[in-house]
Structures are given as C-alpha cells and as structure tokens.
mmCIF file of C-alpha atoms in Angstrom:
data_model
loop_
_atom_site.group_PDB
_atom_site.id
_atom_site.type_symbol
_atom_site.label_atom_id
_atom_site.label_comp_id
_atom_site.label_asym_id
_atom_site.label_seq_id
_atom_site.Cartn_x
_atom_site.Cartn_y
_atom_site.Cartn_z
ATOM 1 C CA MET W 1 -5.705 4.081 -2.424
ATOM 2 C CA THR W 2 -6.470 6.349 -5.389
ATOM 3 C CA THR W 3 -4.631 6.696 -8.639
ATOM 4 C CA SER W 4 -3.857 9.555 -10.973
ATOM 5 C CA HIS W 5 -3.519 9.610 -14.746
ATOM 6 C CA ALA W 6 0.265 9.842 -14.273
ATOM 7 C CA GLU W 7 0.337 6.759 -11.994
ATOM 8 C CA LEU W 8 -1.731 4.839 -14.517
ATOM 9 C CA ARG W 9 0.664 5.820 -17.319
ATOM 10 C CA GLY W 10 3.474 4.541 -15.061
ATOM 11 C CA LEU W 11 1.749 1.155 -14.737
ATOM 12 C CA LEU W 12 1.543 0.935 -18.523
ATOM 13 C CA GLU W 13 5.193 1.901 -18.967
ATOM 14 C CA ASP W 14 6.230 -1.037 -16.762
ATOM 15 C CA ILE W 15 4.479 -3.573 -19.008
ATOM 16 C CA GLU W 16 6.805 -5.169 -21.534
ATOM 17 C CA PRO W 17 4.704 -5.909 -24.626
ATOM 18 C CA TRP W 18 4.364 -9.596 -25.455
ATOM 19 C CA ASP W 19 3.610 -9.019 -29.136
ATOM 20 C CA ASP W 20 2.588 -6.376 -31.666
ATOM 21 C CA LEU W 21 -1.036 -6.512 -30.542
ATOM 22 C CA GLU W 22 -0.140 -5.770 -26.925
ATOM 23 C CA ARG W 23 2.182 -2.996 -28.129
ATOM 24 C CA THR W 24 -0.767 -1.498 -30.043
ATOM 25 C CA HIS W 25 -3.048 -1.880 -27.013
ATOM 26 C CA LEU W 26 -0.481 -0.169 -24.780
ATOM 27 C CA GLU W 27 -0.234 2.727 -27.252
ATOM 28 C CA THR W 28 -4.039 2.996 -27.469
ATOM 29 C CA ALA W 29 -4.398 2.947 -23.676
ATOM 30 C CA GLY W 30 -1.580 5.475 -23.244
ATOM 31 C CA GLU W 31 -3.208 7.880 -25.703
ATOM 32 C CA TRP W 32 -6.578 7.397 -24.009
ATOM 33 C CA ILE W 33 -5.127 8.179 -20.573
ATOM 34 C CA ALA W 34 -3.139 11.174 -21.897
ATOM 35 C CA SER W 35 -6.273 12.584 -23.551
ATOM 36 C CA GLY W 36 -7.815 13.262 -20.137
ATOM 37 C CA ALA W 37 -10.872 11.177 -21.038
ATOM 38 C CA PRO W 38 -12.865 9.676 -18.164
ATOM 39 C CA LEU W 39 -11.224 6.413 -17.072
ATOM 40 C CA TYR W 40 -13.796 4.839 -14.784
ATOM 41 C CA ARG W 41 -17.227 3.374 -15.418
ATOM 42 C CA THR W 42 -19.840 5.636 -13.890
ATOM 43 C CA ARG W 43 -22.983 3.878 -15.101
ATOM 44 C CA LYS W 44 -23.475 0.210 -15.976
ATOM 45 C CA PRO W 45 -22.788 -1.178 -18.440
ATOM 46 C CA ASP W 46 -21.304 1.324 -20.878
ATOM 47 C CA VAL W 47 -20.758 4.861 -19.549
ATOM 48 C CA PRO W 48 -18.259 6.027 -20.532
ATOM 49 C CA ALA W 49 -17.893 3.845 -23.616
ATOM 50 C CA MET W 50 -14.256 3.057 -22.729
ATOM 51 C CA HIS W 51 -13.266 2.330 -19.139
ATOM 52 C CA LEU W 52 -10.740 0.612 -16.890
ATOM 53 C CA VAL W 53 -10.908 -3.022 -15.708
ATOM 54 C CA ALA W 54 -8.594 -5.048 -13.455
ATOM 55 C CA TYR W 55 -8.377 -8.770 -14.186
ATOM 56 C CA PHE W 56 -6.520 -11.120 -11.880
ATOM 57 C CA VAL W 57 -5.373 -14.595 -12.785
ATOM 58 C CA VAL W 58 -5.109 -16.799 -9.704
ATOM 59 C CA LEU W 59 -2.313 -19.377 -9.892
ATOM 60 C CA ASP W 60 -1.784 -22.477 -7.821
ATOM 61 C CA LYS W 61 1.890 -22.560 -8.739
ATOM 62 C CA PRO W 62 2.800 -25.876 -7.031
ATOM 63 C CA ARG W 63 0.052 -27.633 -9.007
ATOM 64 C CA GLY W 64 0.758 -25.622 -12.161
ATOM 65 C CA ARG W 65 -2.865 -24.505 -12.560
ATOM 66 C CA MET W 66 -4.694 -21.249 -13.139
ATOM 67 C CA LEU W 67 -8.261 -20.375 -12.198
ATOM 68 C CA LEU W 68 -10.855 -19.444 -14.806
ATOM 69 C CA VAL W 69 -14.499 -18.570 -14.241
ATOM 70 C CA ALA W 70 -17.521 -19.045 -16.490
ATOM 71 C CA HIS W 71 -18.852 -15.492 -16.634
ATOM 72 C CA ARG W 72 -22.650 -15.344 -16.892
ATOM 73 C CA LYS W 73 -22.961 -12.132 -18.928
ATOM 74 C CA ALA W 74 -19.964 -12.649 -21.220
ATOM 75 C CA GLY W 75 -20.690 -16.327 -21.824
ATOM 76 C CA LEU W 76 -16.931 -16.962 -21.800
ATOM 77 C CA TRP W 77 -14.275 -18.447 -19.543
ATOM 78 C CA LEU W 78 -12.364 -15.496 -18.089
ATOM 79 C CA PRO W 79 -10.022 -14.562 -15.286
ATOM 80 C CA THR W 80 -11.720 -13.042 -12.268
ATOM 81 C CA GLY W 81 -11.761 -9.270 -11.914
ATOM 82 C CA GLY W 82 -13.926 -6.241 -12.313
ATOM 83 C CA HIS W 83 -14.336 -2.599 -13.131
ATOM 84 C CA VAL W 84 -12.085 -0.111 -11.398
ATOM 85 C CA ASP W 85 -14.184 2.276 -9.288
ATOM 86 C CA PRO W 86 -13.732 6.036 -9.805
ATOM 87 C CA GLY W 87 -10.380 7.103 -8.359
ATOM 88 C CA GLU W 88 -9.548 3.563 -7.233
ATOM 89 C CA HIS W 89 -6.053 2.198 -7.835
ATOM 90 C CA PRO W 90 -6.252 -0.942 -10.020
ATOM 91 C CA TRP W 91 -4.415 -3.020 -7.377
ATOM 92 C CA ALA W 92 -7.078 -1.947 -4.851
ATOM 93 C CA THR W 93 -9.669 -3.219 -7.339
ATOM 94 C CA VAL W 94 -7.898 -6.586 -7.414
ATOM 95 C CA VAL W 95 -7.931 -6.766 -3.602
ATOM 96 C CA ARG W 96 -11.629 -5.785 -3.434
ATOM 97 C CA GLU W 97 -12.778 -8.054 -6.257
ATOM 98 C CA CYS W 98 -10.796 -11.029 -4.971
ATOM 99 C CA ALA W 99 -12.588 -10.733 -1.636
ATOM 100 C CA GLU W 100 -15.994 -10.226 -3.297
ATOM 101 C CA GLU W 101 -15.734 -12.894 -6.003
ATOM 102 C CA LEU W 102 -13.709 -15.626 -4.280
ATOM 103 C CA ARG W 103 -13.604 -14.681 -0.573
ATOM 104 C CA ILE W 104 -9.824 -15.073 -0.418
ATOM 105 C CA PRO W 105 -7.083 -12.490 0.166
ATOM 106 C CA ALA W 106 -5.236 -11.126 -2.862
ATOM 107 C CA VAL W 107 -1.655 -12.383 -2.658
ATOM 108 C CA ALA W 108 0.517 -10.927 -5.411
ATOM 109 C CA ALA W 109 2.604 -13.425 -7.369
ATOM 110 C CA THR W 110 6.348 -12.923 -7.161
ATOM 111 C CA VAL W 111 6.591 -12.790 -10.957
ATOM 112 C CA THR W 112 4.780 -9.411 -10.990
ATOM 113 C CA GLY W 113 4.168 -8.178 -7.471
ATOM 114 C CA GLU W 114 1.333 -5.661 -7.288
ATOM 115 C CA ARG W 115 1.824 -4.602 -10.899
ATOM 116 C CA PRO W 116 0.058 -5.832 -14.038
ATOM 117 C CA LEU W 117 1.747 -8.284 -16.381
ATOM 118 C CA PHE W 118 -0.471 -7.687 -19.412
ATOM 119 C CA LEU W 119 -2.811 -5.106 -20.928
ATOM 120 C CA THR W 120 -5.663 -5.519 -23.398
ATOM 121 C CA VAL W 121 -8.162 -3.213 -25.074
ATOM 122 C CA THR W 122 -11.279 -5.232 -25.880
ATOM 123 C CA ARG W 123 -14.686 -4.457 -27.312
ATOM 124 C CA THR W 124 -17.283 -6.352 -25.256
ATOM 125 C CA ARG W 125 -20.112 -8.421 -26.707
ATOM 126 C CA GLY W 126 -23.856 -8.261 -26.222
ATOM 127 C CA PRO W 127 -26.111 -5.455 -24.985
ATOM 128 C CA GLY W 128 -24.348 -2.350 -23.711
ATOM 129 C CA GLU W 129 -21.244 -2.931 -25.837
ATOM 130 C CA HIS W 130 -18.264 -0.917 -24.688
ATOM 131 C CA THR W 131 -14.475 -1.106 -24.597
ATOM 132 C CA ASP W 132 -12.628 -2.504 -21.578
ATOM 133 C CA VAL W 133 -9.052 -1.389 -21.014
ATOM 134 C CA SER W 134 -7.939 -4.330 -18.871
ATOM 135 C CA LEU W 135 -4.870 -4.575 -16.664
ATOM 136 C CA TRP W 136 -4.062 -8.258 -15.990
ATOM 137 C CA TYR W 137 -2.579 -9.054 -12.570
ATOM 138 C CA VAL W 138 -1.261 -12.384 -11.272
ATOM 139 C CA LEU W 139 -2.084 -13.772 -7.806
ATOM 140 C CA ASN W 140 -1.017 -16.873 -5.904
ATOM 141 C CA ALA W 141 -3.451 -19.114 -4.025
ATOM 142 C CA ASP W 142 -3.775 -22.747 -3.133
ATOM 143 C CA ALA W 143 -6.628 -24.222 -5.177
ATOM 144 C CA ASP W 144 -8.052 -25.752 -1.981
ATOM 145 C CA SER W 145 -8.468 -22.245 -0.504
ATOM 146 C CA VAL W 146 -11.025 -21.348 -3.184
ATOM 147 C CA ALA W 147 -14.072 -23.017 -1.699
ATOM 148 C CA TRP W 148 -16.602 -20.360 -2.763
ATOM 149 C CA TYR W 149 -17.266 -18.154 -5.793
ATOM 150 C CA ASP W 150 -19.867 -15.514 -6.632
ATOM 151 C CA GLU W 151 -22.644 -17.513 -8.284
ATOM 152 C CA GLU W 152 -24.432 -14.326 -9.351
ATOM 153 C CA GLU W 153 -21.513 -13.548 -11.680
ATOM 154 C CA PHE W 154 -20.162 -17.018 -12.499
ATOM 155 C CA THR W 155 -21.767 -20.342 -13.341
ATOM 156 C CA ALA W 156 -18.634 -22.402 -12.619
ATOM 157 C CA ILE W 157 -14.888 -22.298 -11.952
ATOM 158 C CA ARG W 158 -12.078 -24.448 -13.355
ATOM 159 C CA TRP W 159 -8.404 -24.918 -12.541
ATOM 160 C CA LEU W 160 -6.441 -25.551 -15.731
ATOM 161 C CA THR W 161 -2.800 -26.016 -16.617
ATOM 162 C CA PRO W 162 -1.422 -23.583 -19.191
ATOM 163 C CA ASP W 163 -1.453 -26.398 -21.774
ATOM 164 C CA GLU W 164 -5.137 -27.067 -21.001
ATOM 165 C CA VAL W 165 -5.931 -23.357 -21.417
ATOM 166 C CA LEU W 166 -4.116 -23.312 -24.764
ATOM 167 C CA ALA W 167 -6.065 -26.412 -25.862
ATOM 168 C CA GLU W 168 -9.405 -24.692 -25.201
ATOM 169 C CA PRO W 169 -11.157 -23.297 -28.299
ATOM 170 C CA PRO W 170 -10.433 -19.557 -28.452
ATOM 171 C CA ALA W 171 -14.144 -18.772 -28.970
ATOM 172 C CA THR W 172 -14.916 -20.090 -25.447
ATOM 173 C CA LEU W 173 -12.357 -17.830 -23.720
ATOM 174 C CA ASP W 174 -11.535 -14.181 -23.278
ATOM 175 C CA PRO W 175 -10.107 -13.315 -26.708
ATOM 176 C CA HIS W 176 -6.669 -12.589 -25.219
ATOM 177 C CA LEU W 177 -6.356 -15.500 -22.794
ATOM 178 C CA HIS W 178 -4.150 -17.643 -25.026
ATOM 179 C CA ARG W 179 -1.714 -14.735 -25.480
ATOM 180 C CA PHE W 180 -1.726 -13.983 -21.751
ATOM 181 C CA THR W 181 -1.060 -17.645 -20.931
ATOM 182 C CA ARG W 182 1.963 -17.710 -23.233
ATOM 183 C CA LYS W 183 3.284 -14.461 -21.774
ATOM 184 C CA LEU W 184 2.808 -15.726 -18.219
ATOM 185 C CA ALA W 185 4.647 -18.957 -19.027
ATOM 186 C CA ARG W 186 7.584 -16.962 -20.398
ATOM 187 C CA ALA W 187 7.588 -14.564 -17.416
ATOM 188 C CA SER W 188 7.431 -17.466 -14.955
ATOM 189 C CA LEU W 189 10.487 -19.050 -16.564
ATOM 190 C CA ARG W 190 12.421 -15.800 -16.139
ATOM 191 C CA GLY W 191 11.090 -14.959 -12.668
#
C-alpha cells in the first residue's frame, strides 16, 4: 500500500488538534507536505532532515494499560513504531513495525481505526539530529500476547496505566507522551 501527498494531507485533516501545540504541528506538517519536500528517510539517520514516522501505542484496554518501550538510541520511554519507508502508507508501517518489534499482529483500536489520533513534529536528540513528523496510531492487544520485543532497539518494555504514564517525569519520556495520553483518555471516553 503506497501513499500520495494528497492522502497524507487527508490523514492530517482527520486529526482533531488536542491543543495549540498540536494545531501548530499539524500546520507545520501540512505546509511541509504541500511544499513537495521529500517525506521519507532515505539514509539513516538524518536524510532528509525532516521525515515521516509512524508511532503506535498498544493498549490492553481491559487492564487499562499502554505499552511503552525503553528505546536504546533515544534513551527515552516511547511508543513502538518506526520510519515510514519511501512510498509506504503509514498504516502499512504500523503493521510492519508491529510484526518486527513485537511479533504480534497490528489490530486497530476502535477509537481510531487505521487512522492516526495524534501528530507531533519533534527534533531528535543526539548524533544525526533531525526532525520526525510522527503520526500516532492506537492498537489493541492483550498484554499477555506480547511475549517478545526487539532487544536490538529496546532495553525493556512496560505496561502502564494512563495515570502511571502521567506520573512519570517528562524528561524520561517522548516529549509529547503526556499530551498524547491525555488526548487518548478523552477520545476513549467519547469512543
């Protein structure tokens, strides 16, 4: 499944901004896509300097927990996910990365289906700094089904309640994880 600039703009248009920062990120991403700039990483870690990422937050809804991974390179607790390959649809990235990183099928959460809930534009840290334009998807899985994770990318995994995520120091997490968690909680109440 491939995606065009127009399809990507459509994904962004479906995202209801949580706050002013997400509104700004959506505008920035929309302008970037409309500019015709390259969207996909073609050389690790930073070519082009701005490129598309698909995050996916795995929920065990009956237990009220979400999965986070300790990412080796970032040194932060993050959702799972990865870079969108050239021409790849971001949902296809979620399906591929879920199989590669957790060895489970990607099952879209009813709150979002196969569409992103959240978007962020983030400058990475460390060598090869670049900007990730990240689409955040939501998946459902039973925590017991996640018996393996990619130890080359992650040092550990944790299942946390939203309150536990919000209690974590922001410096230990993706810089937008607290905002995402609040938005997900609101969306889950409505959906």
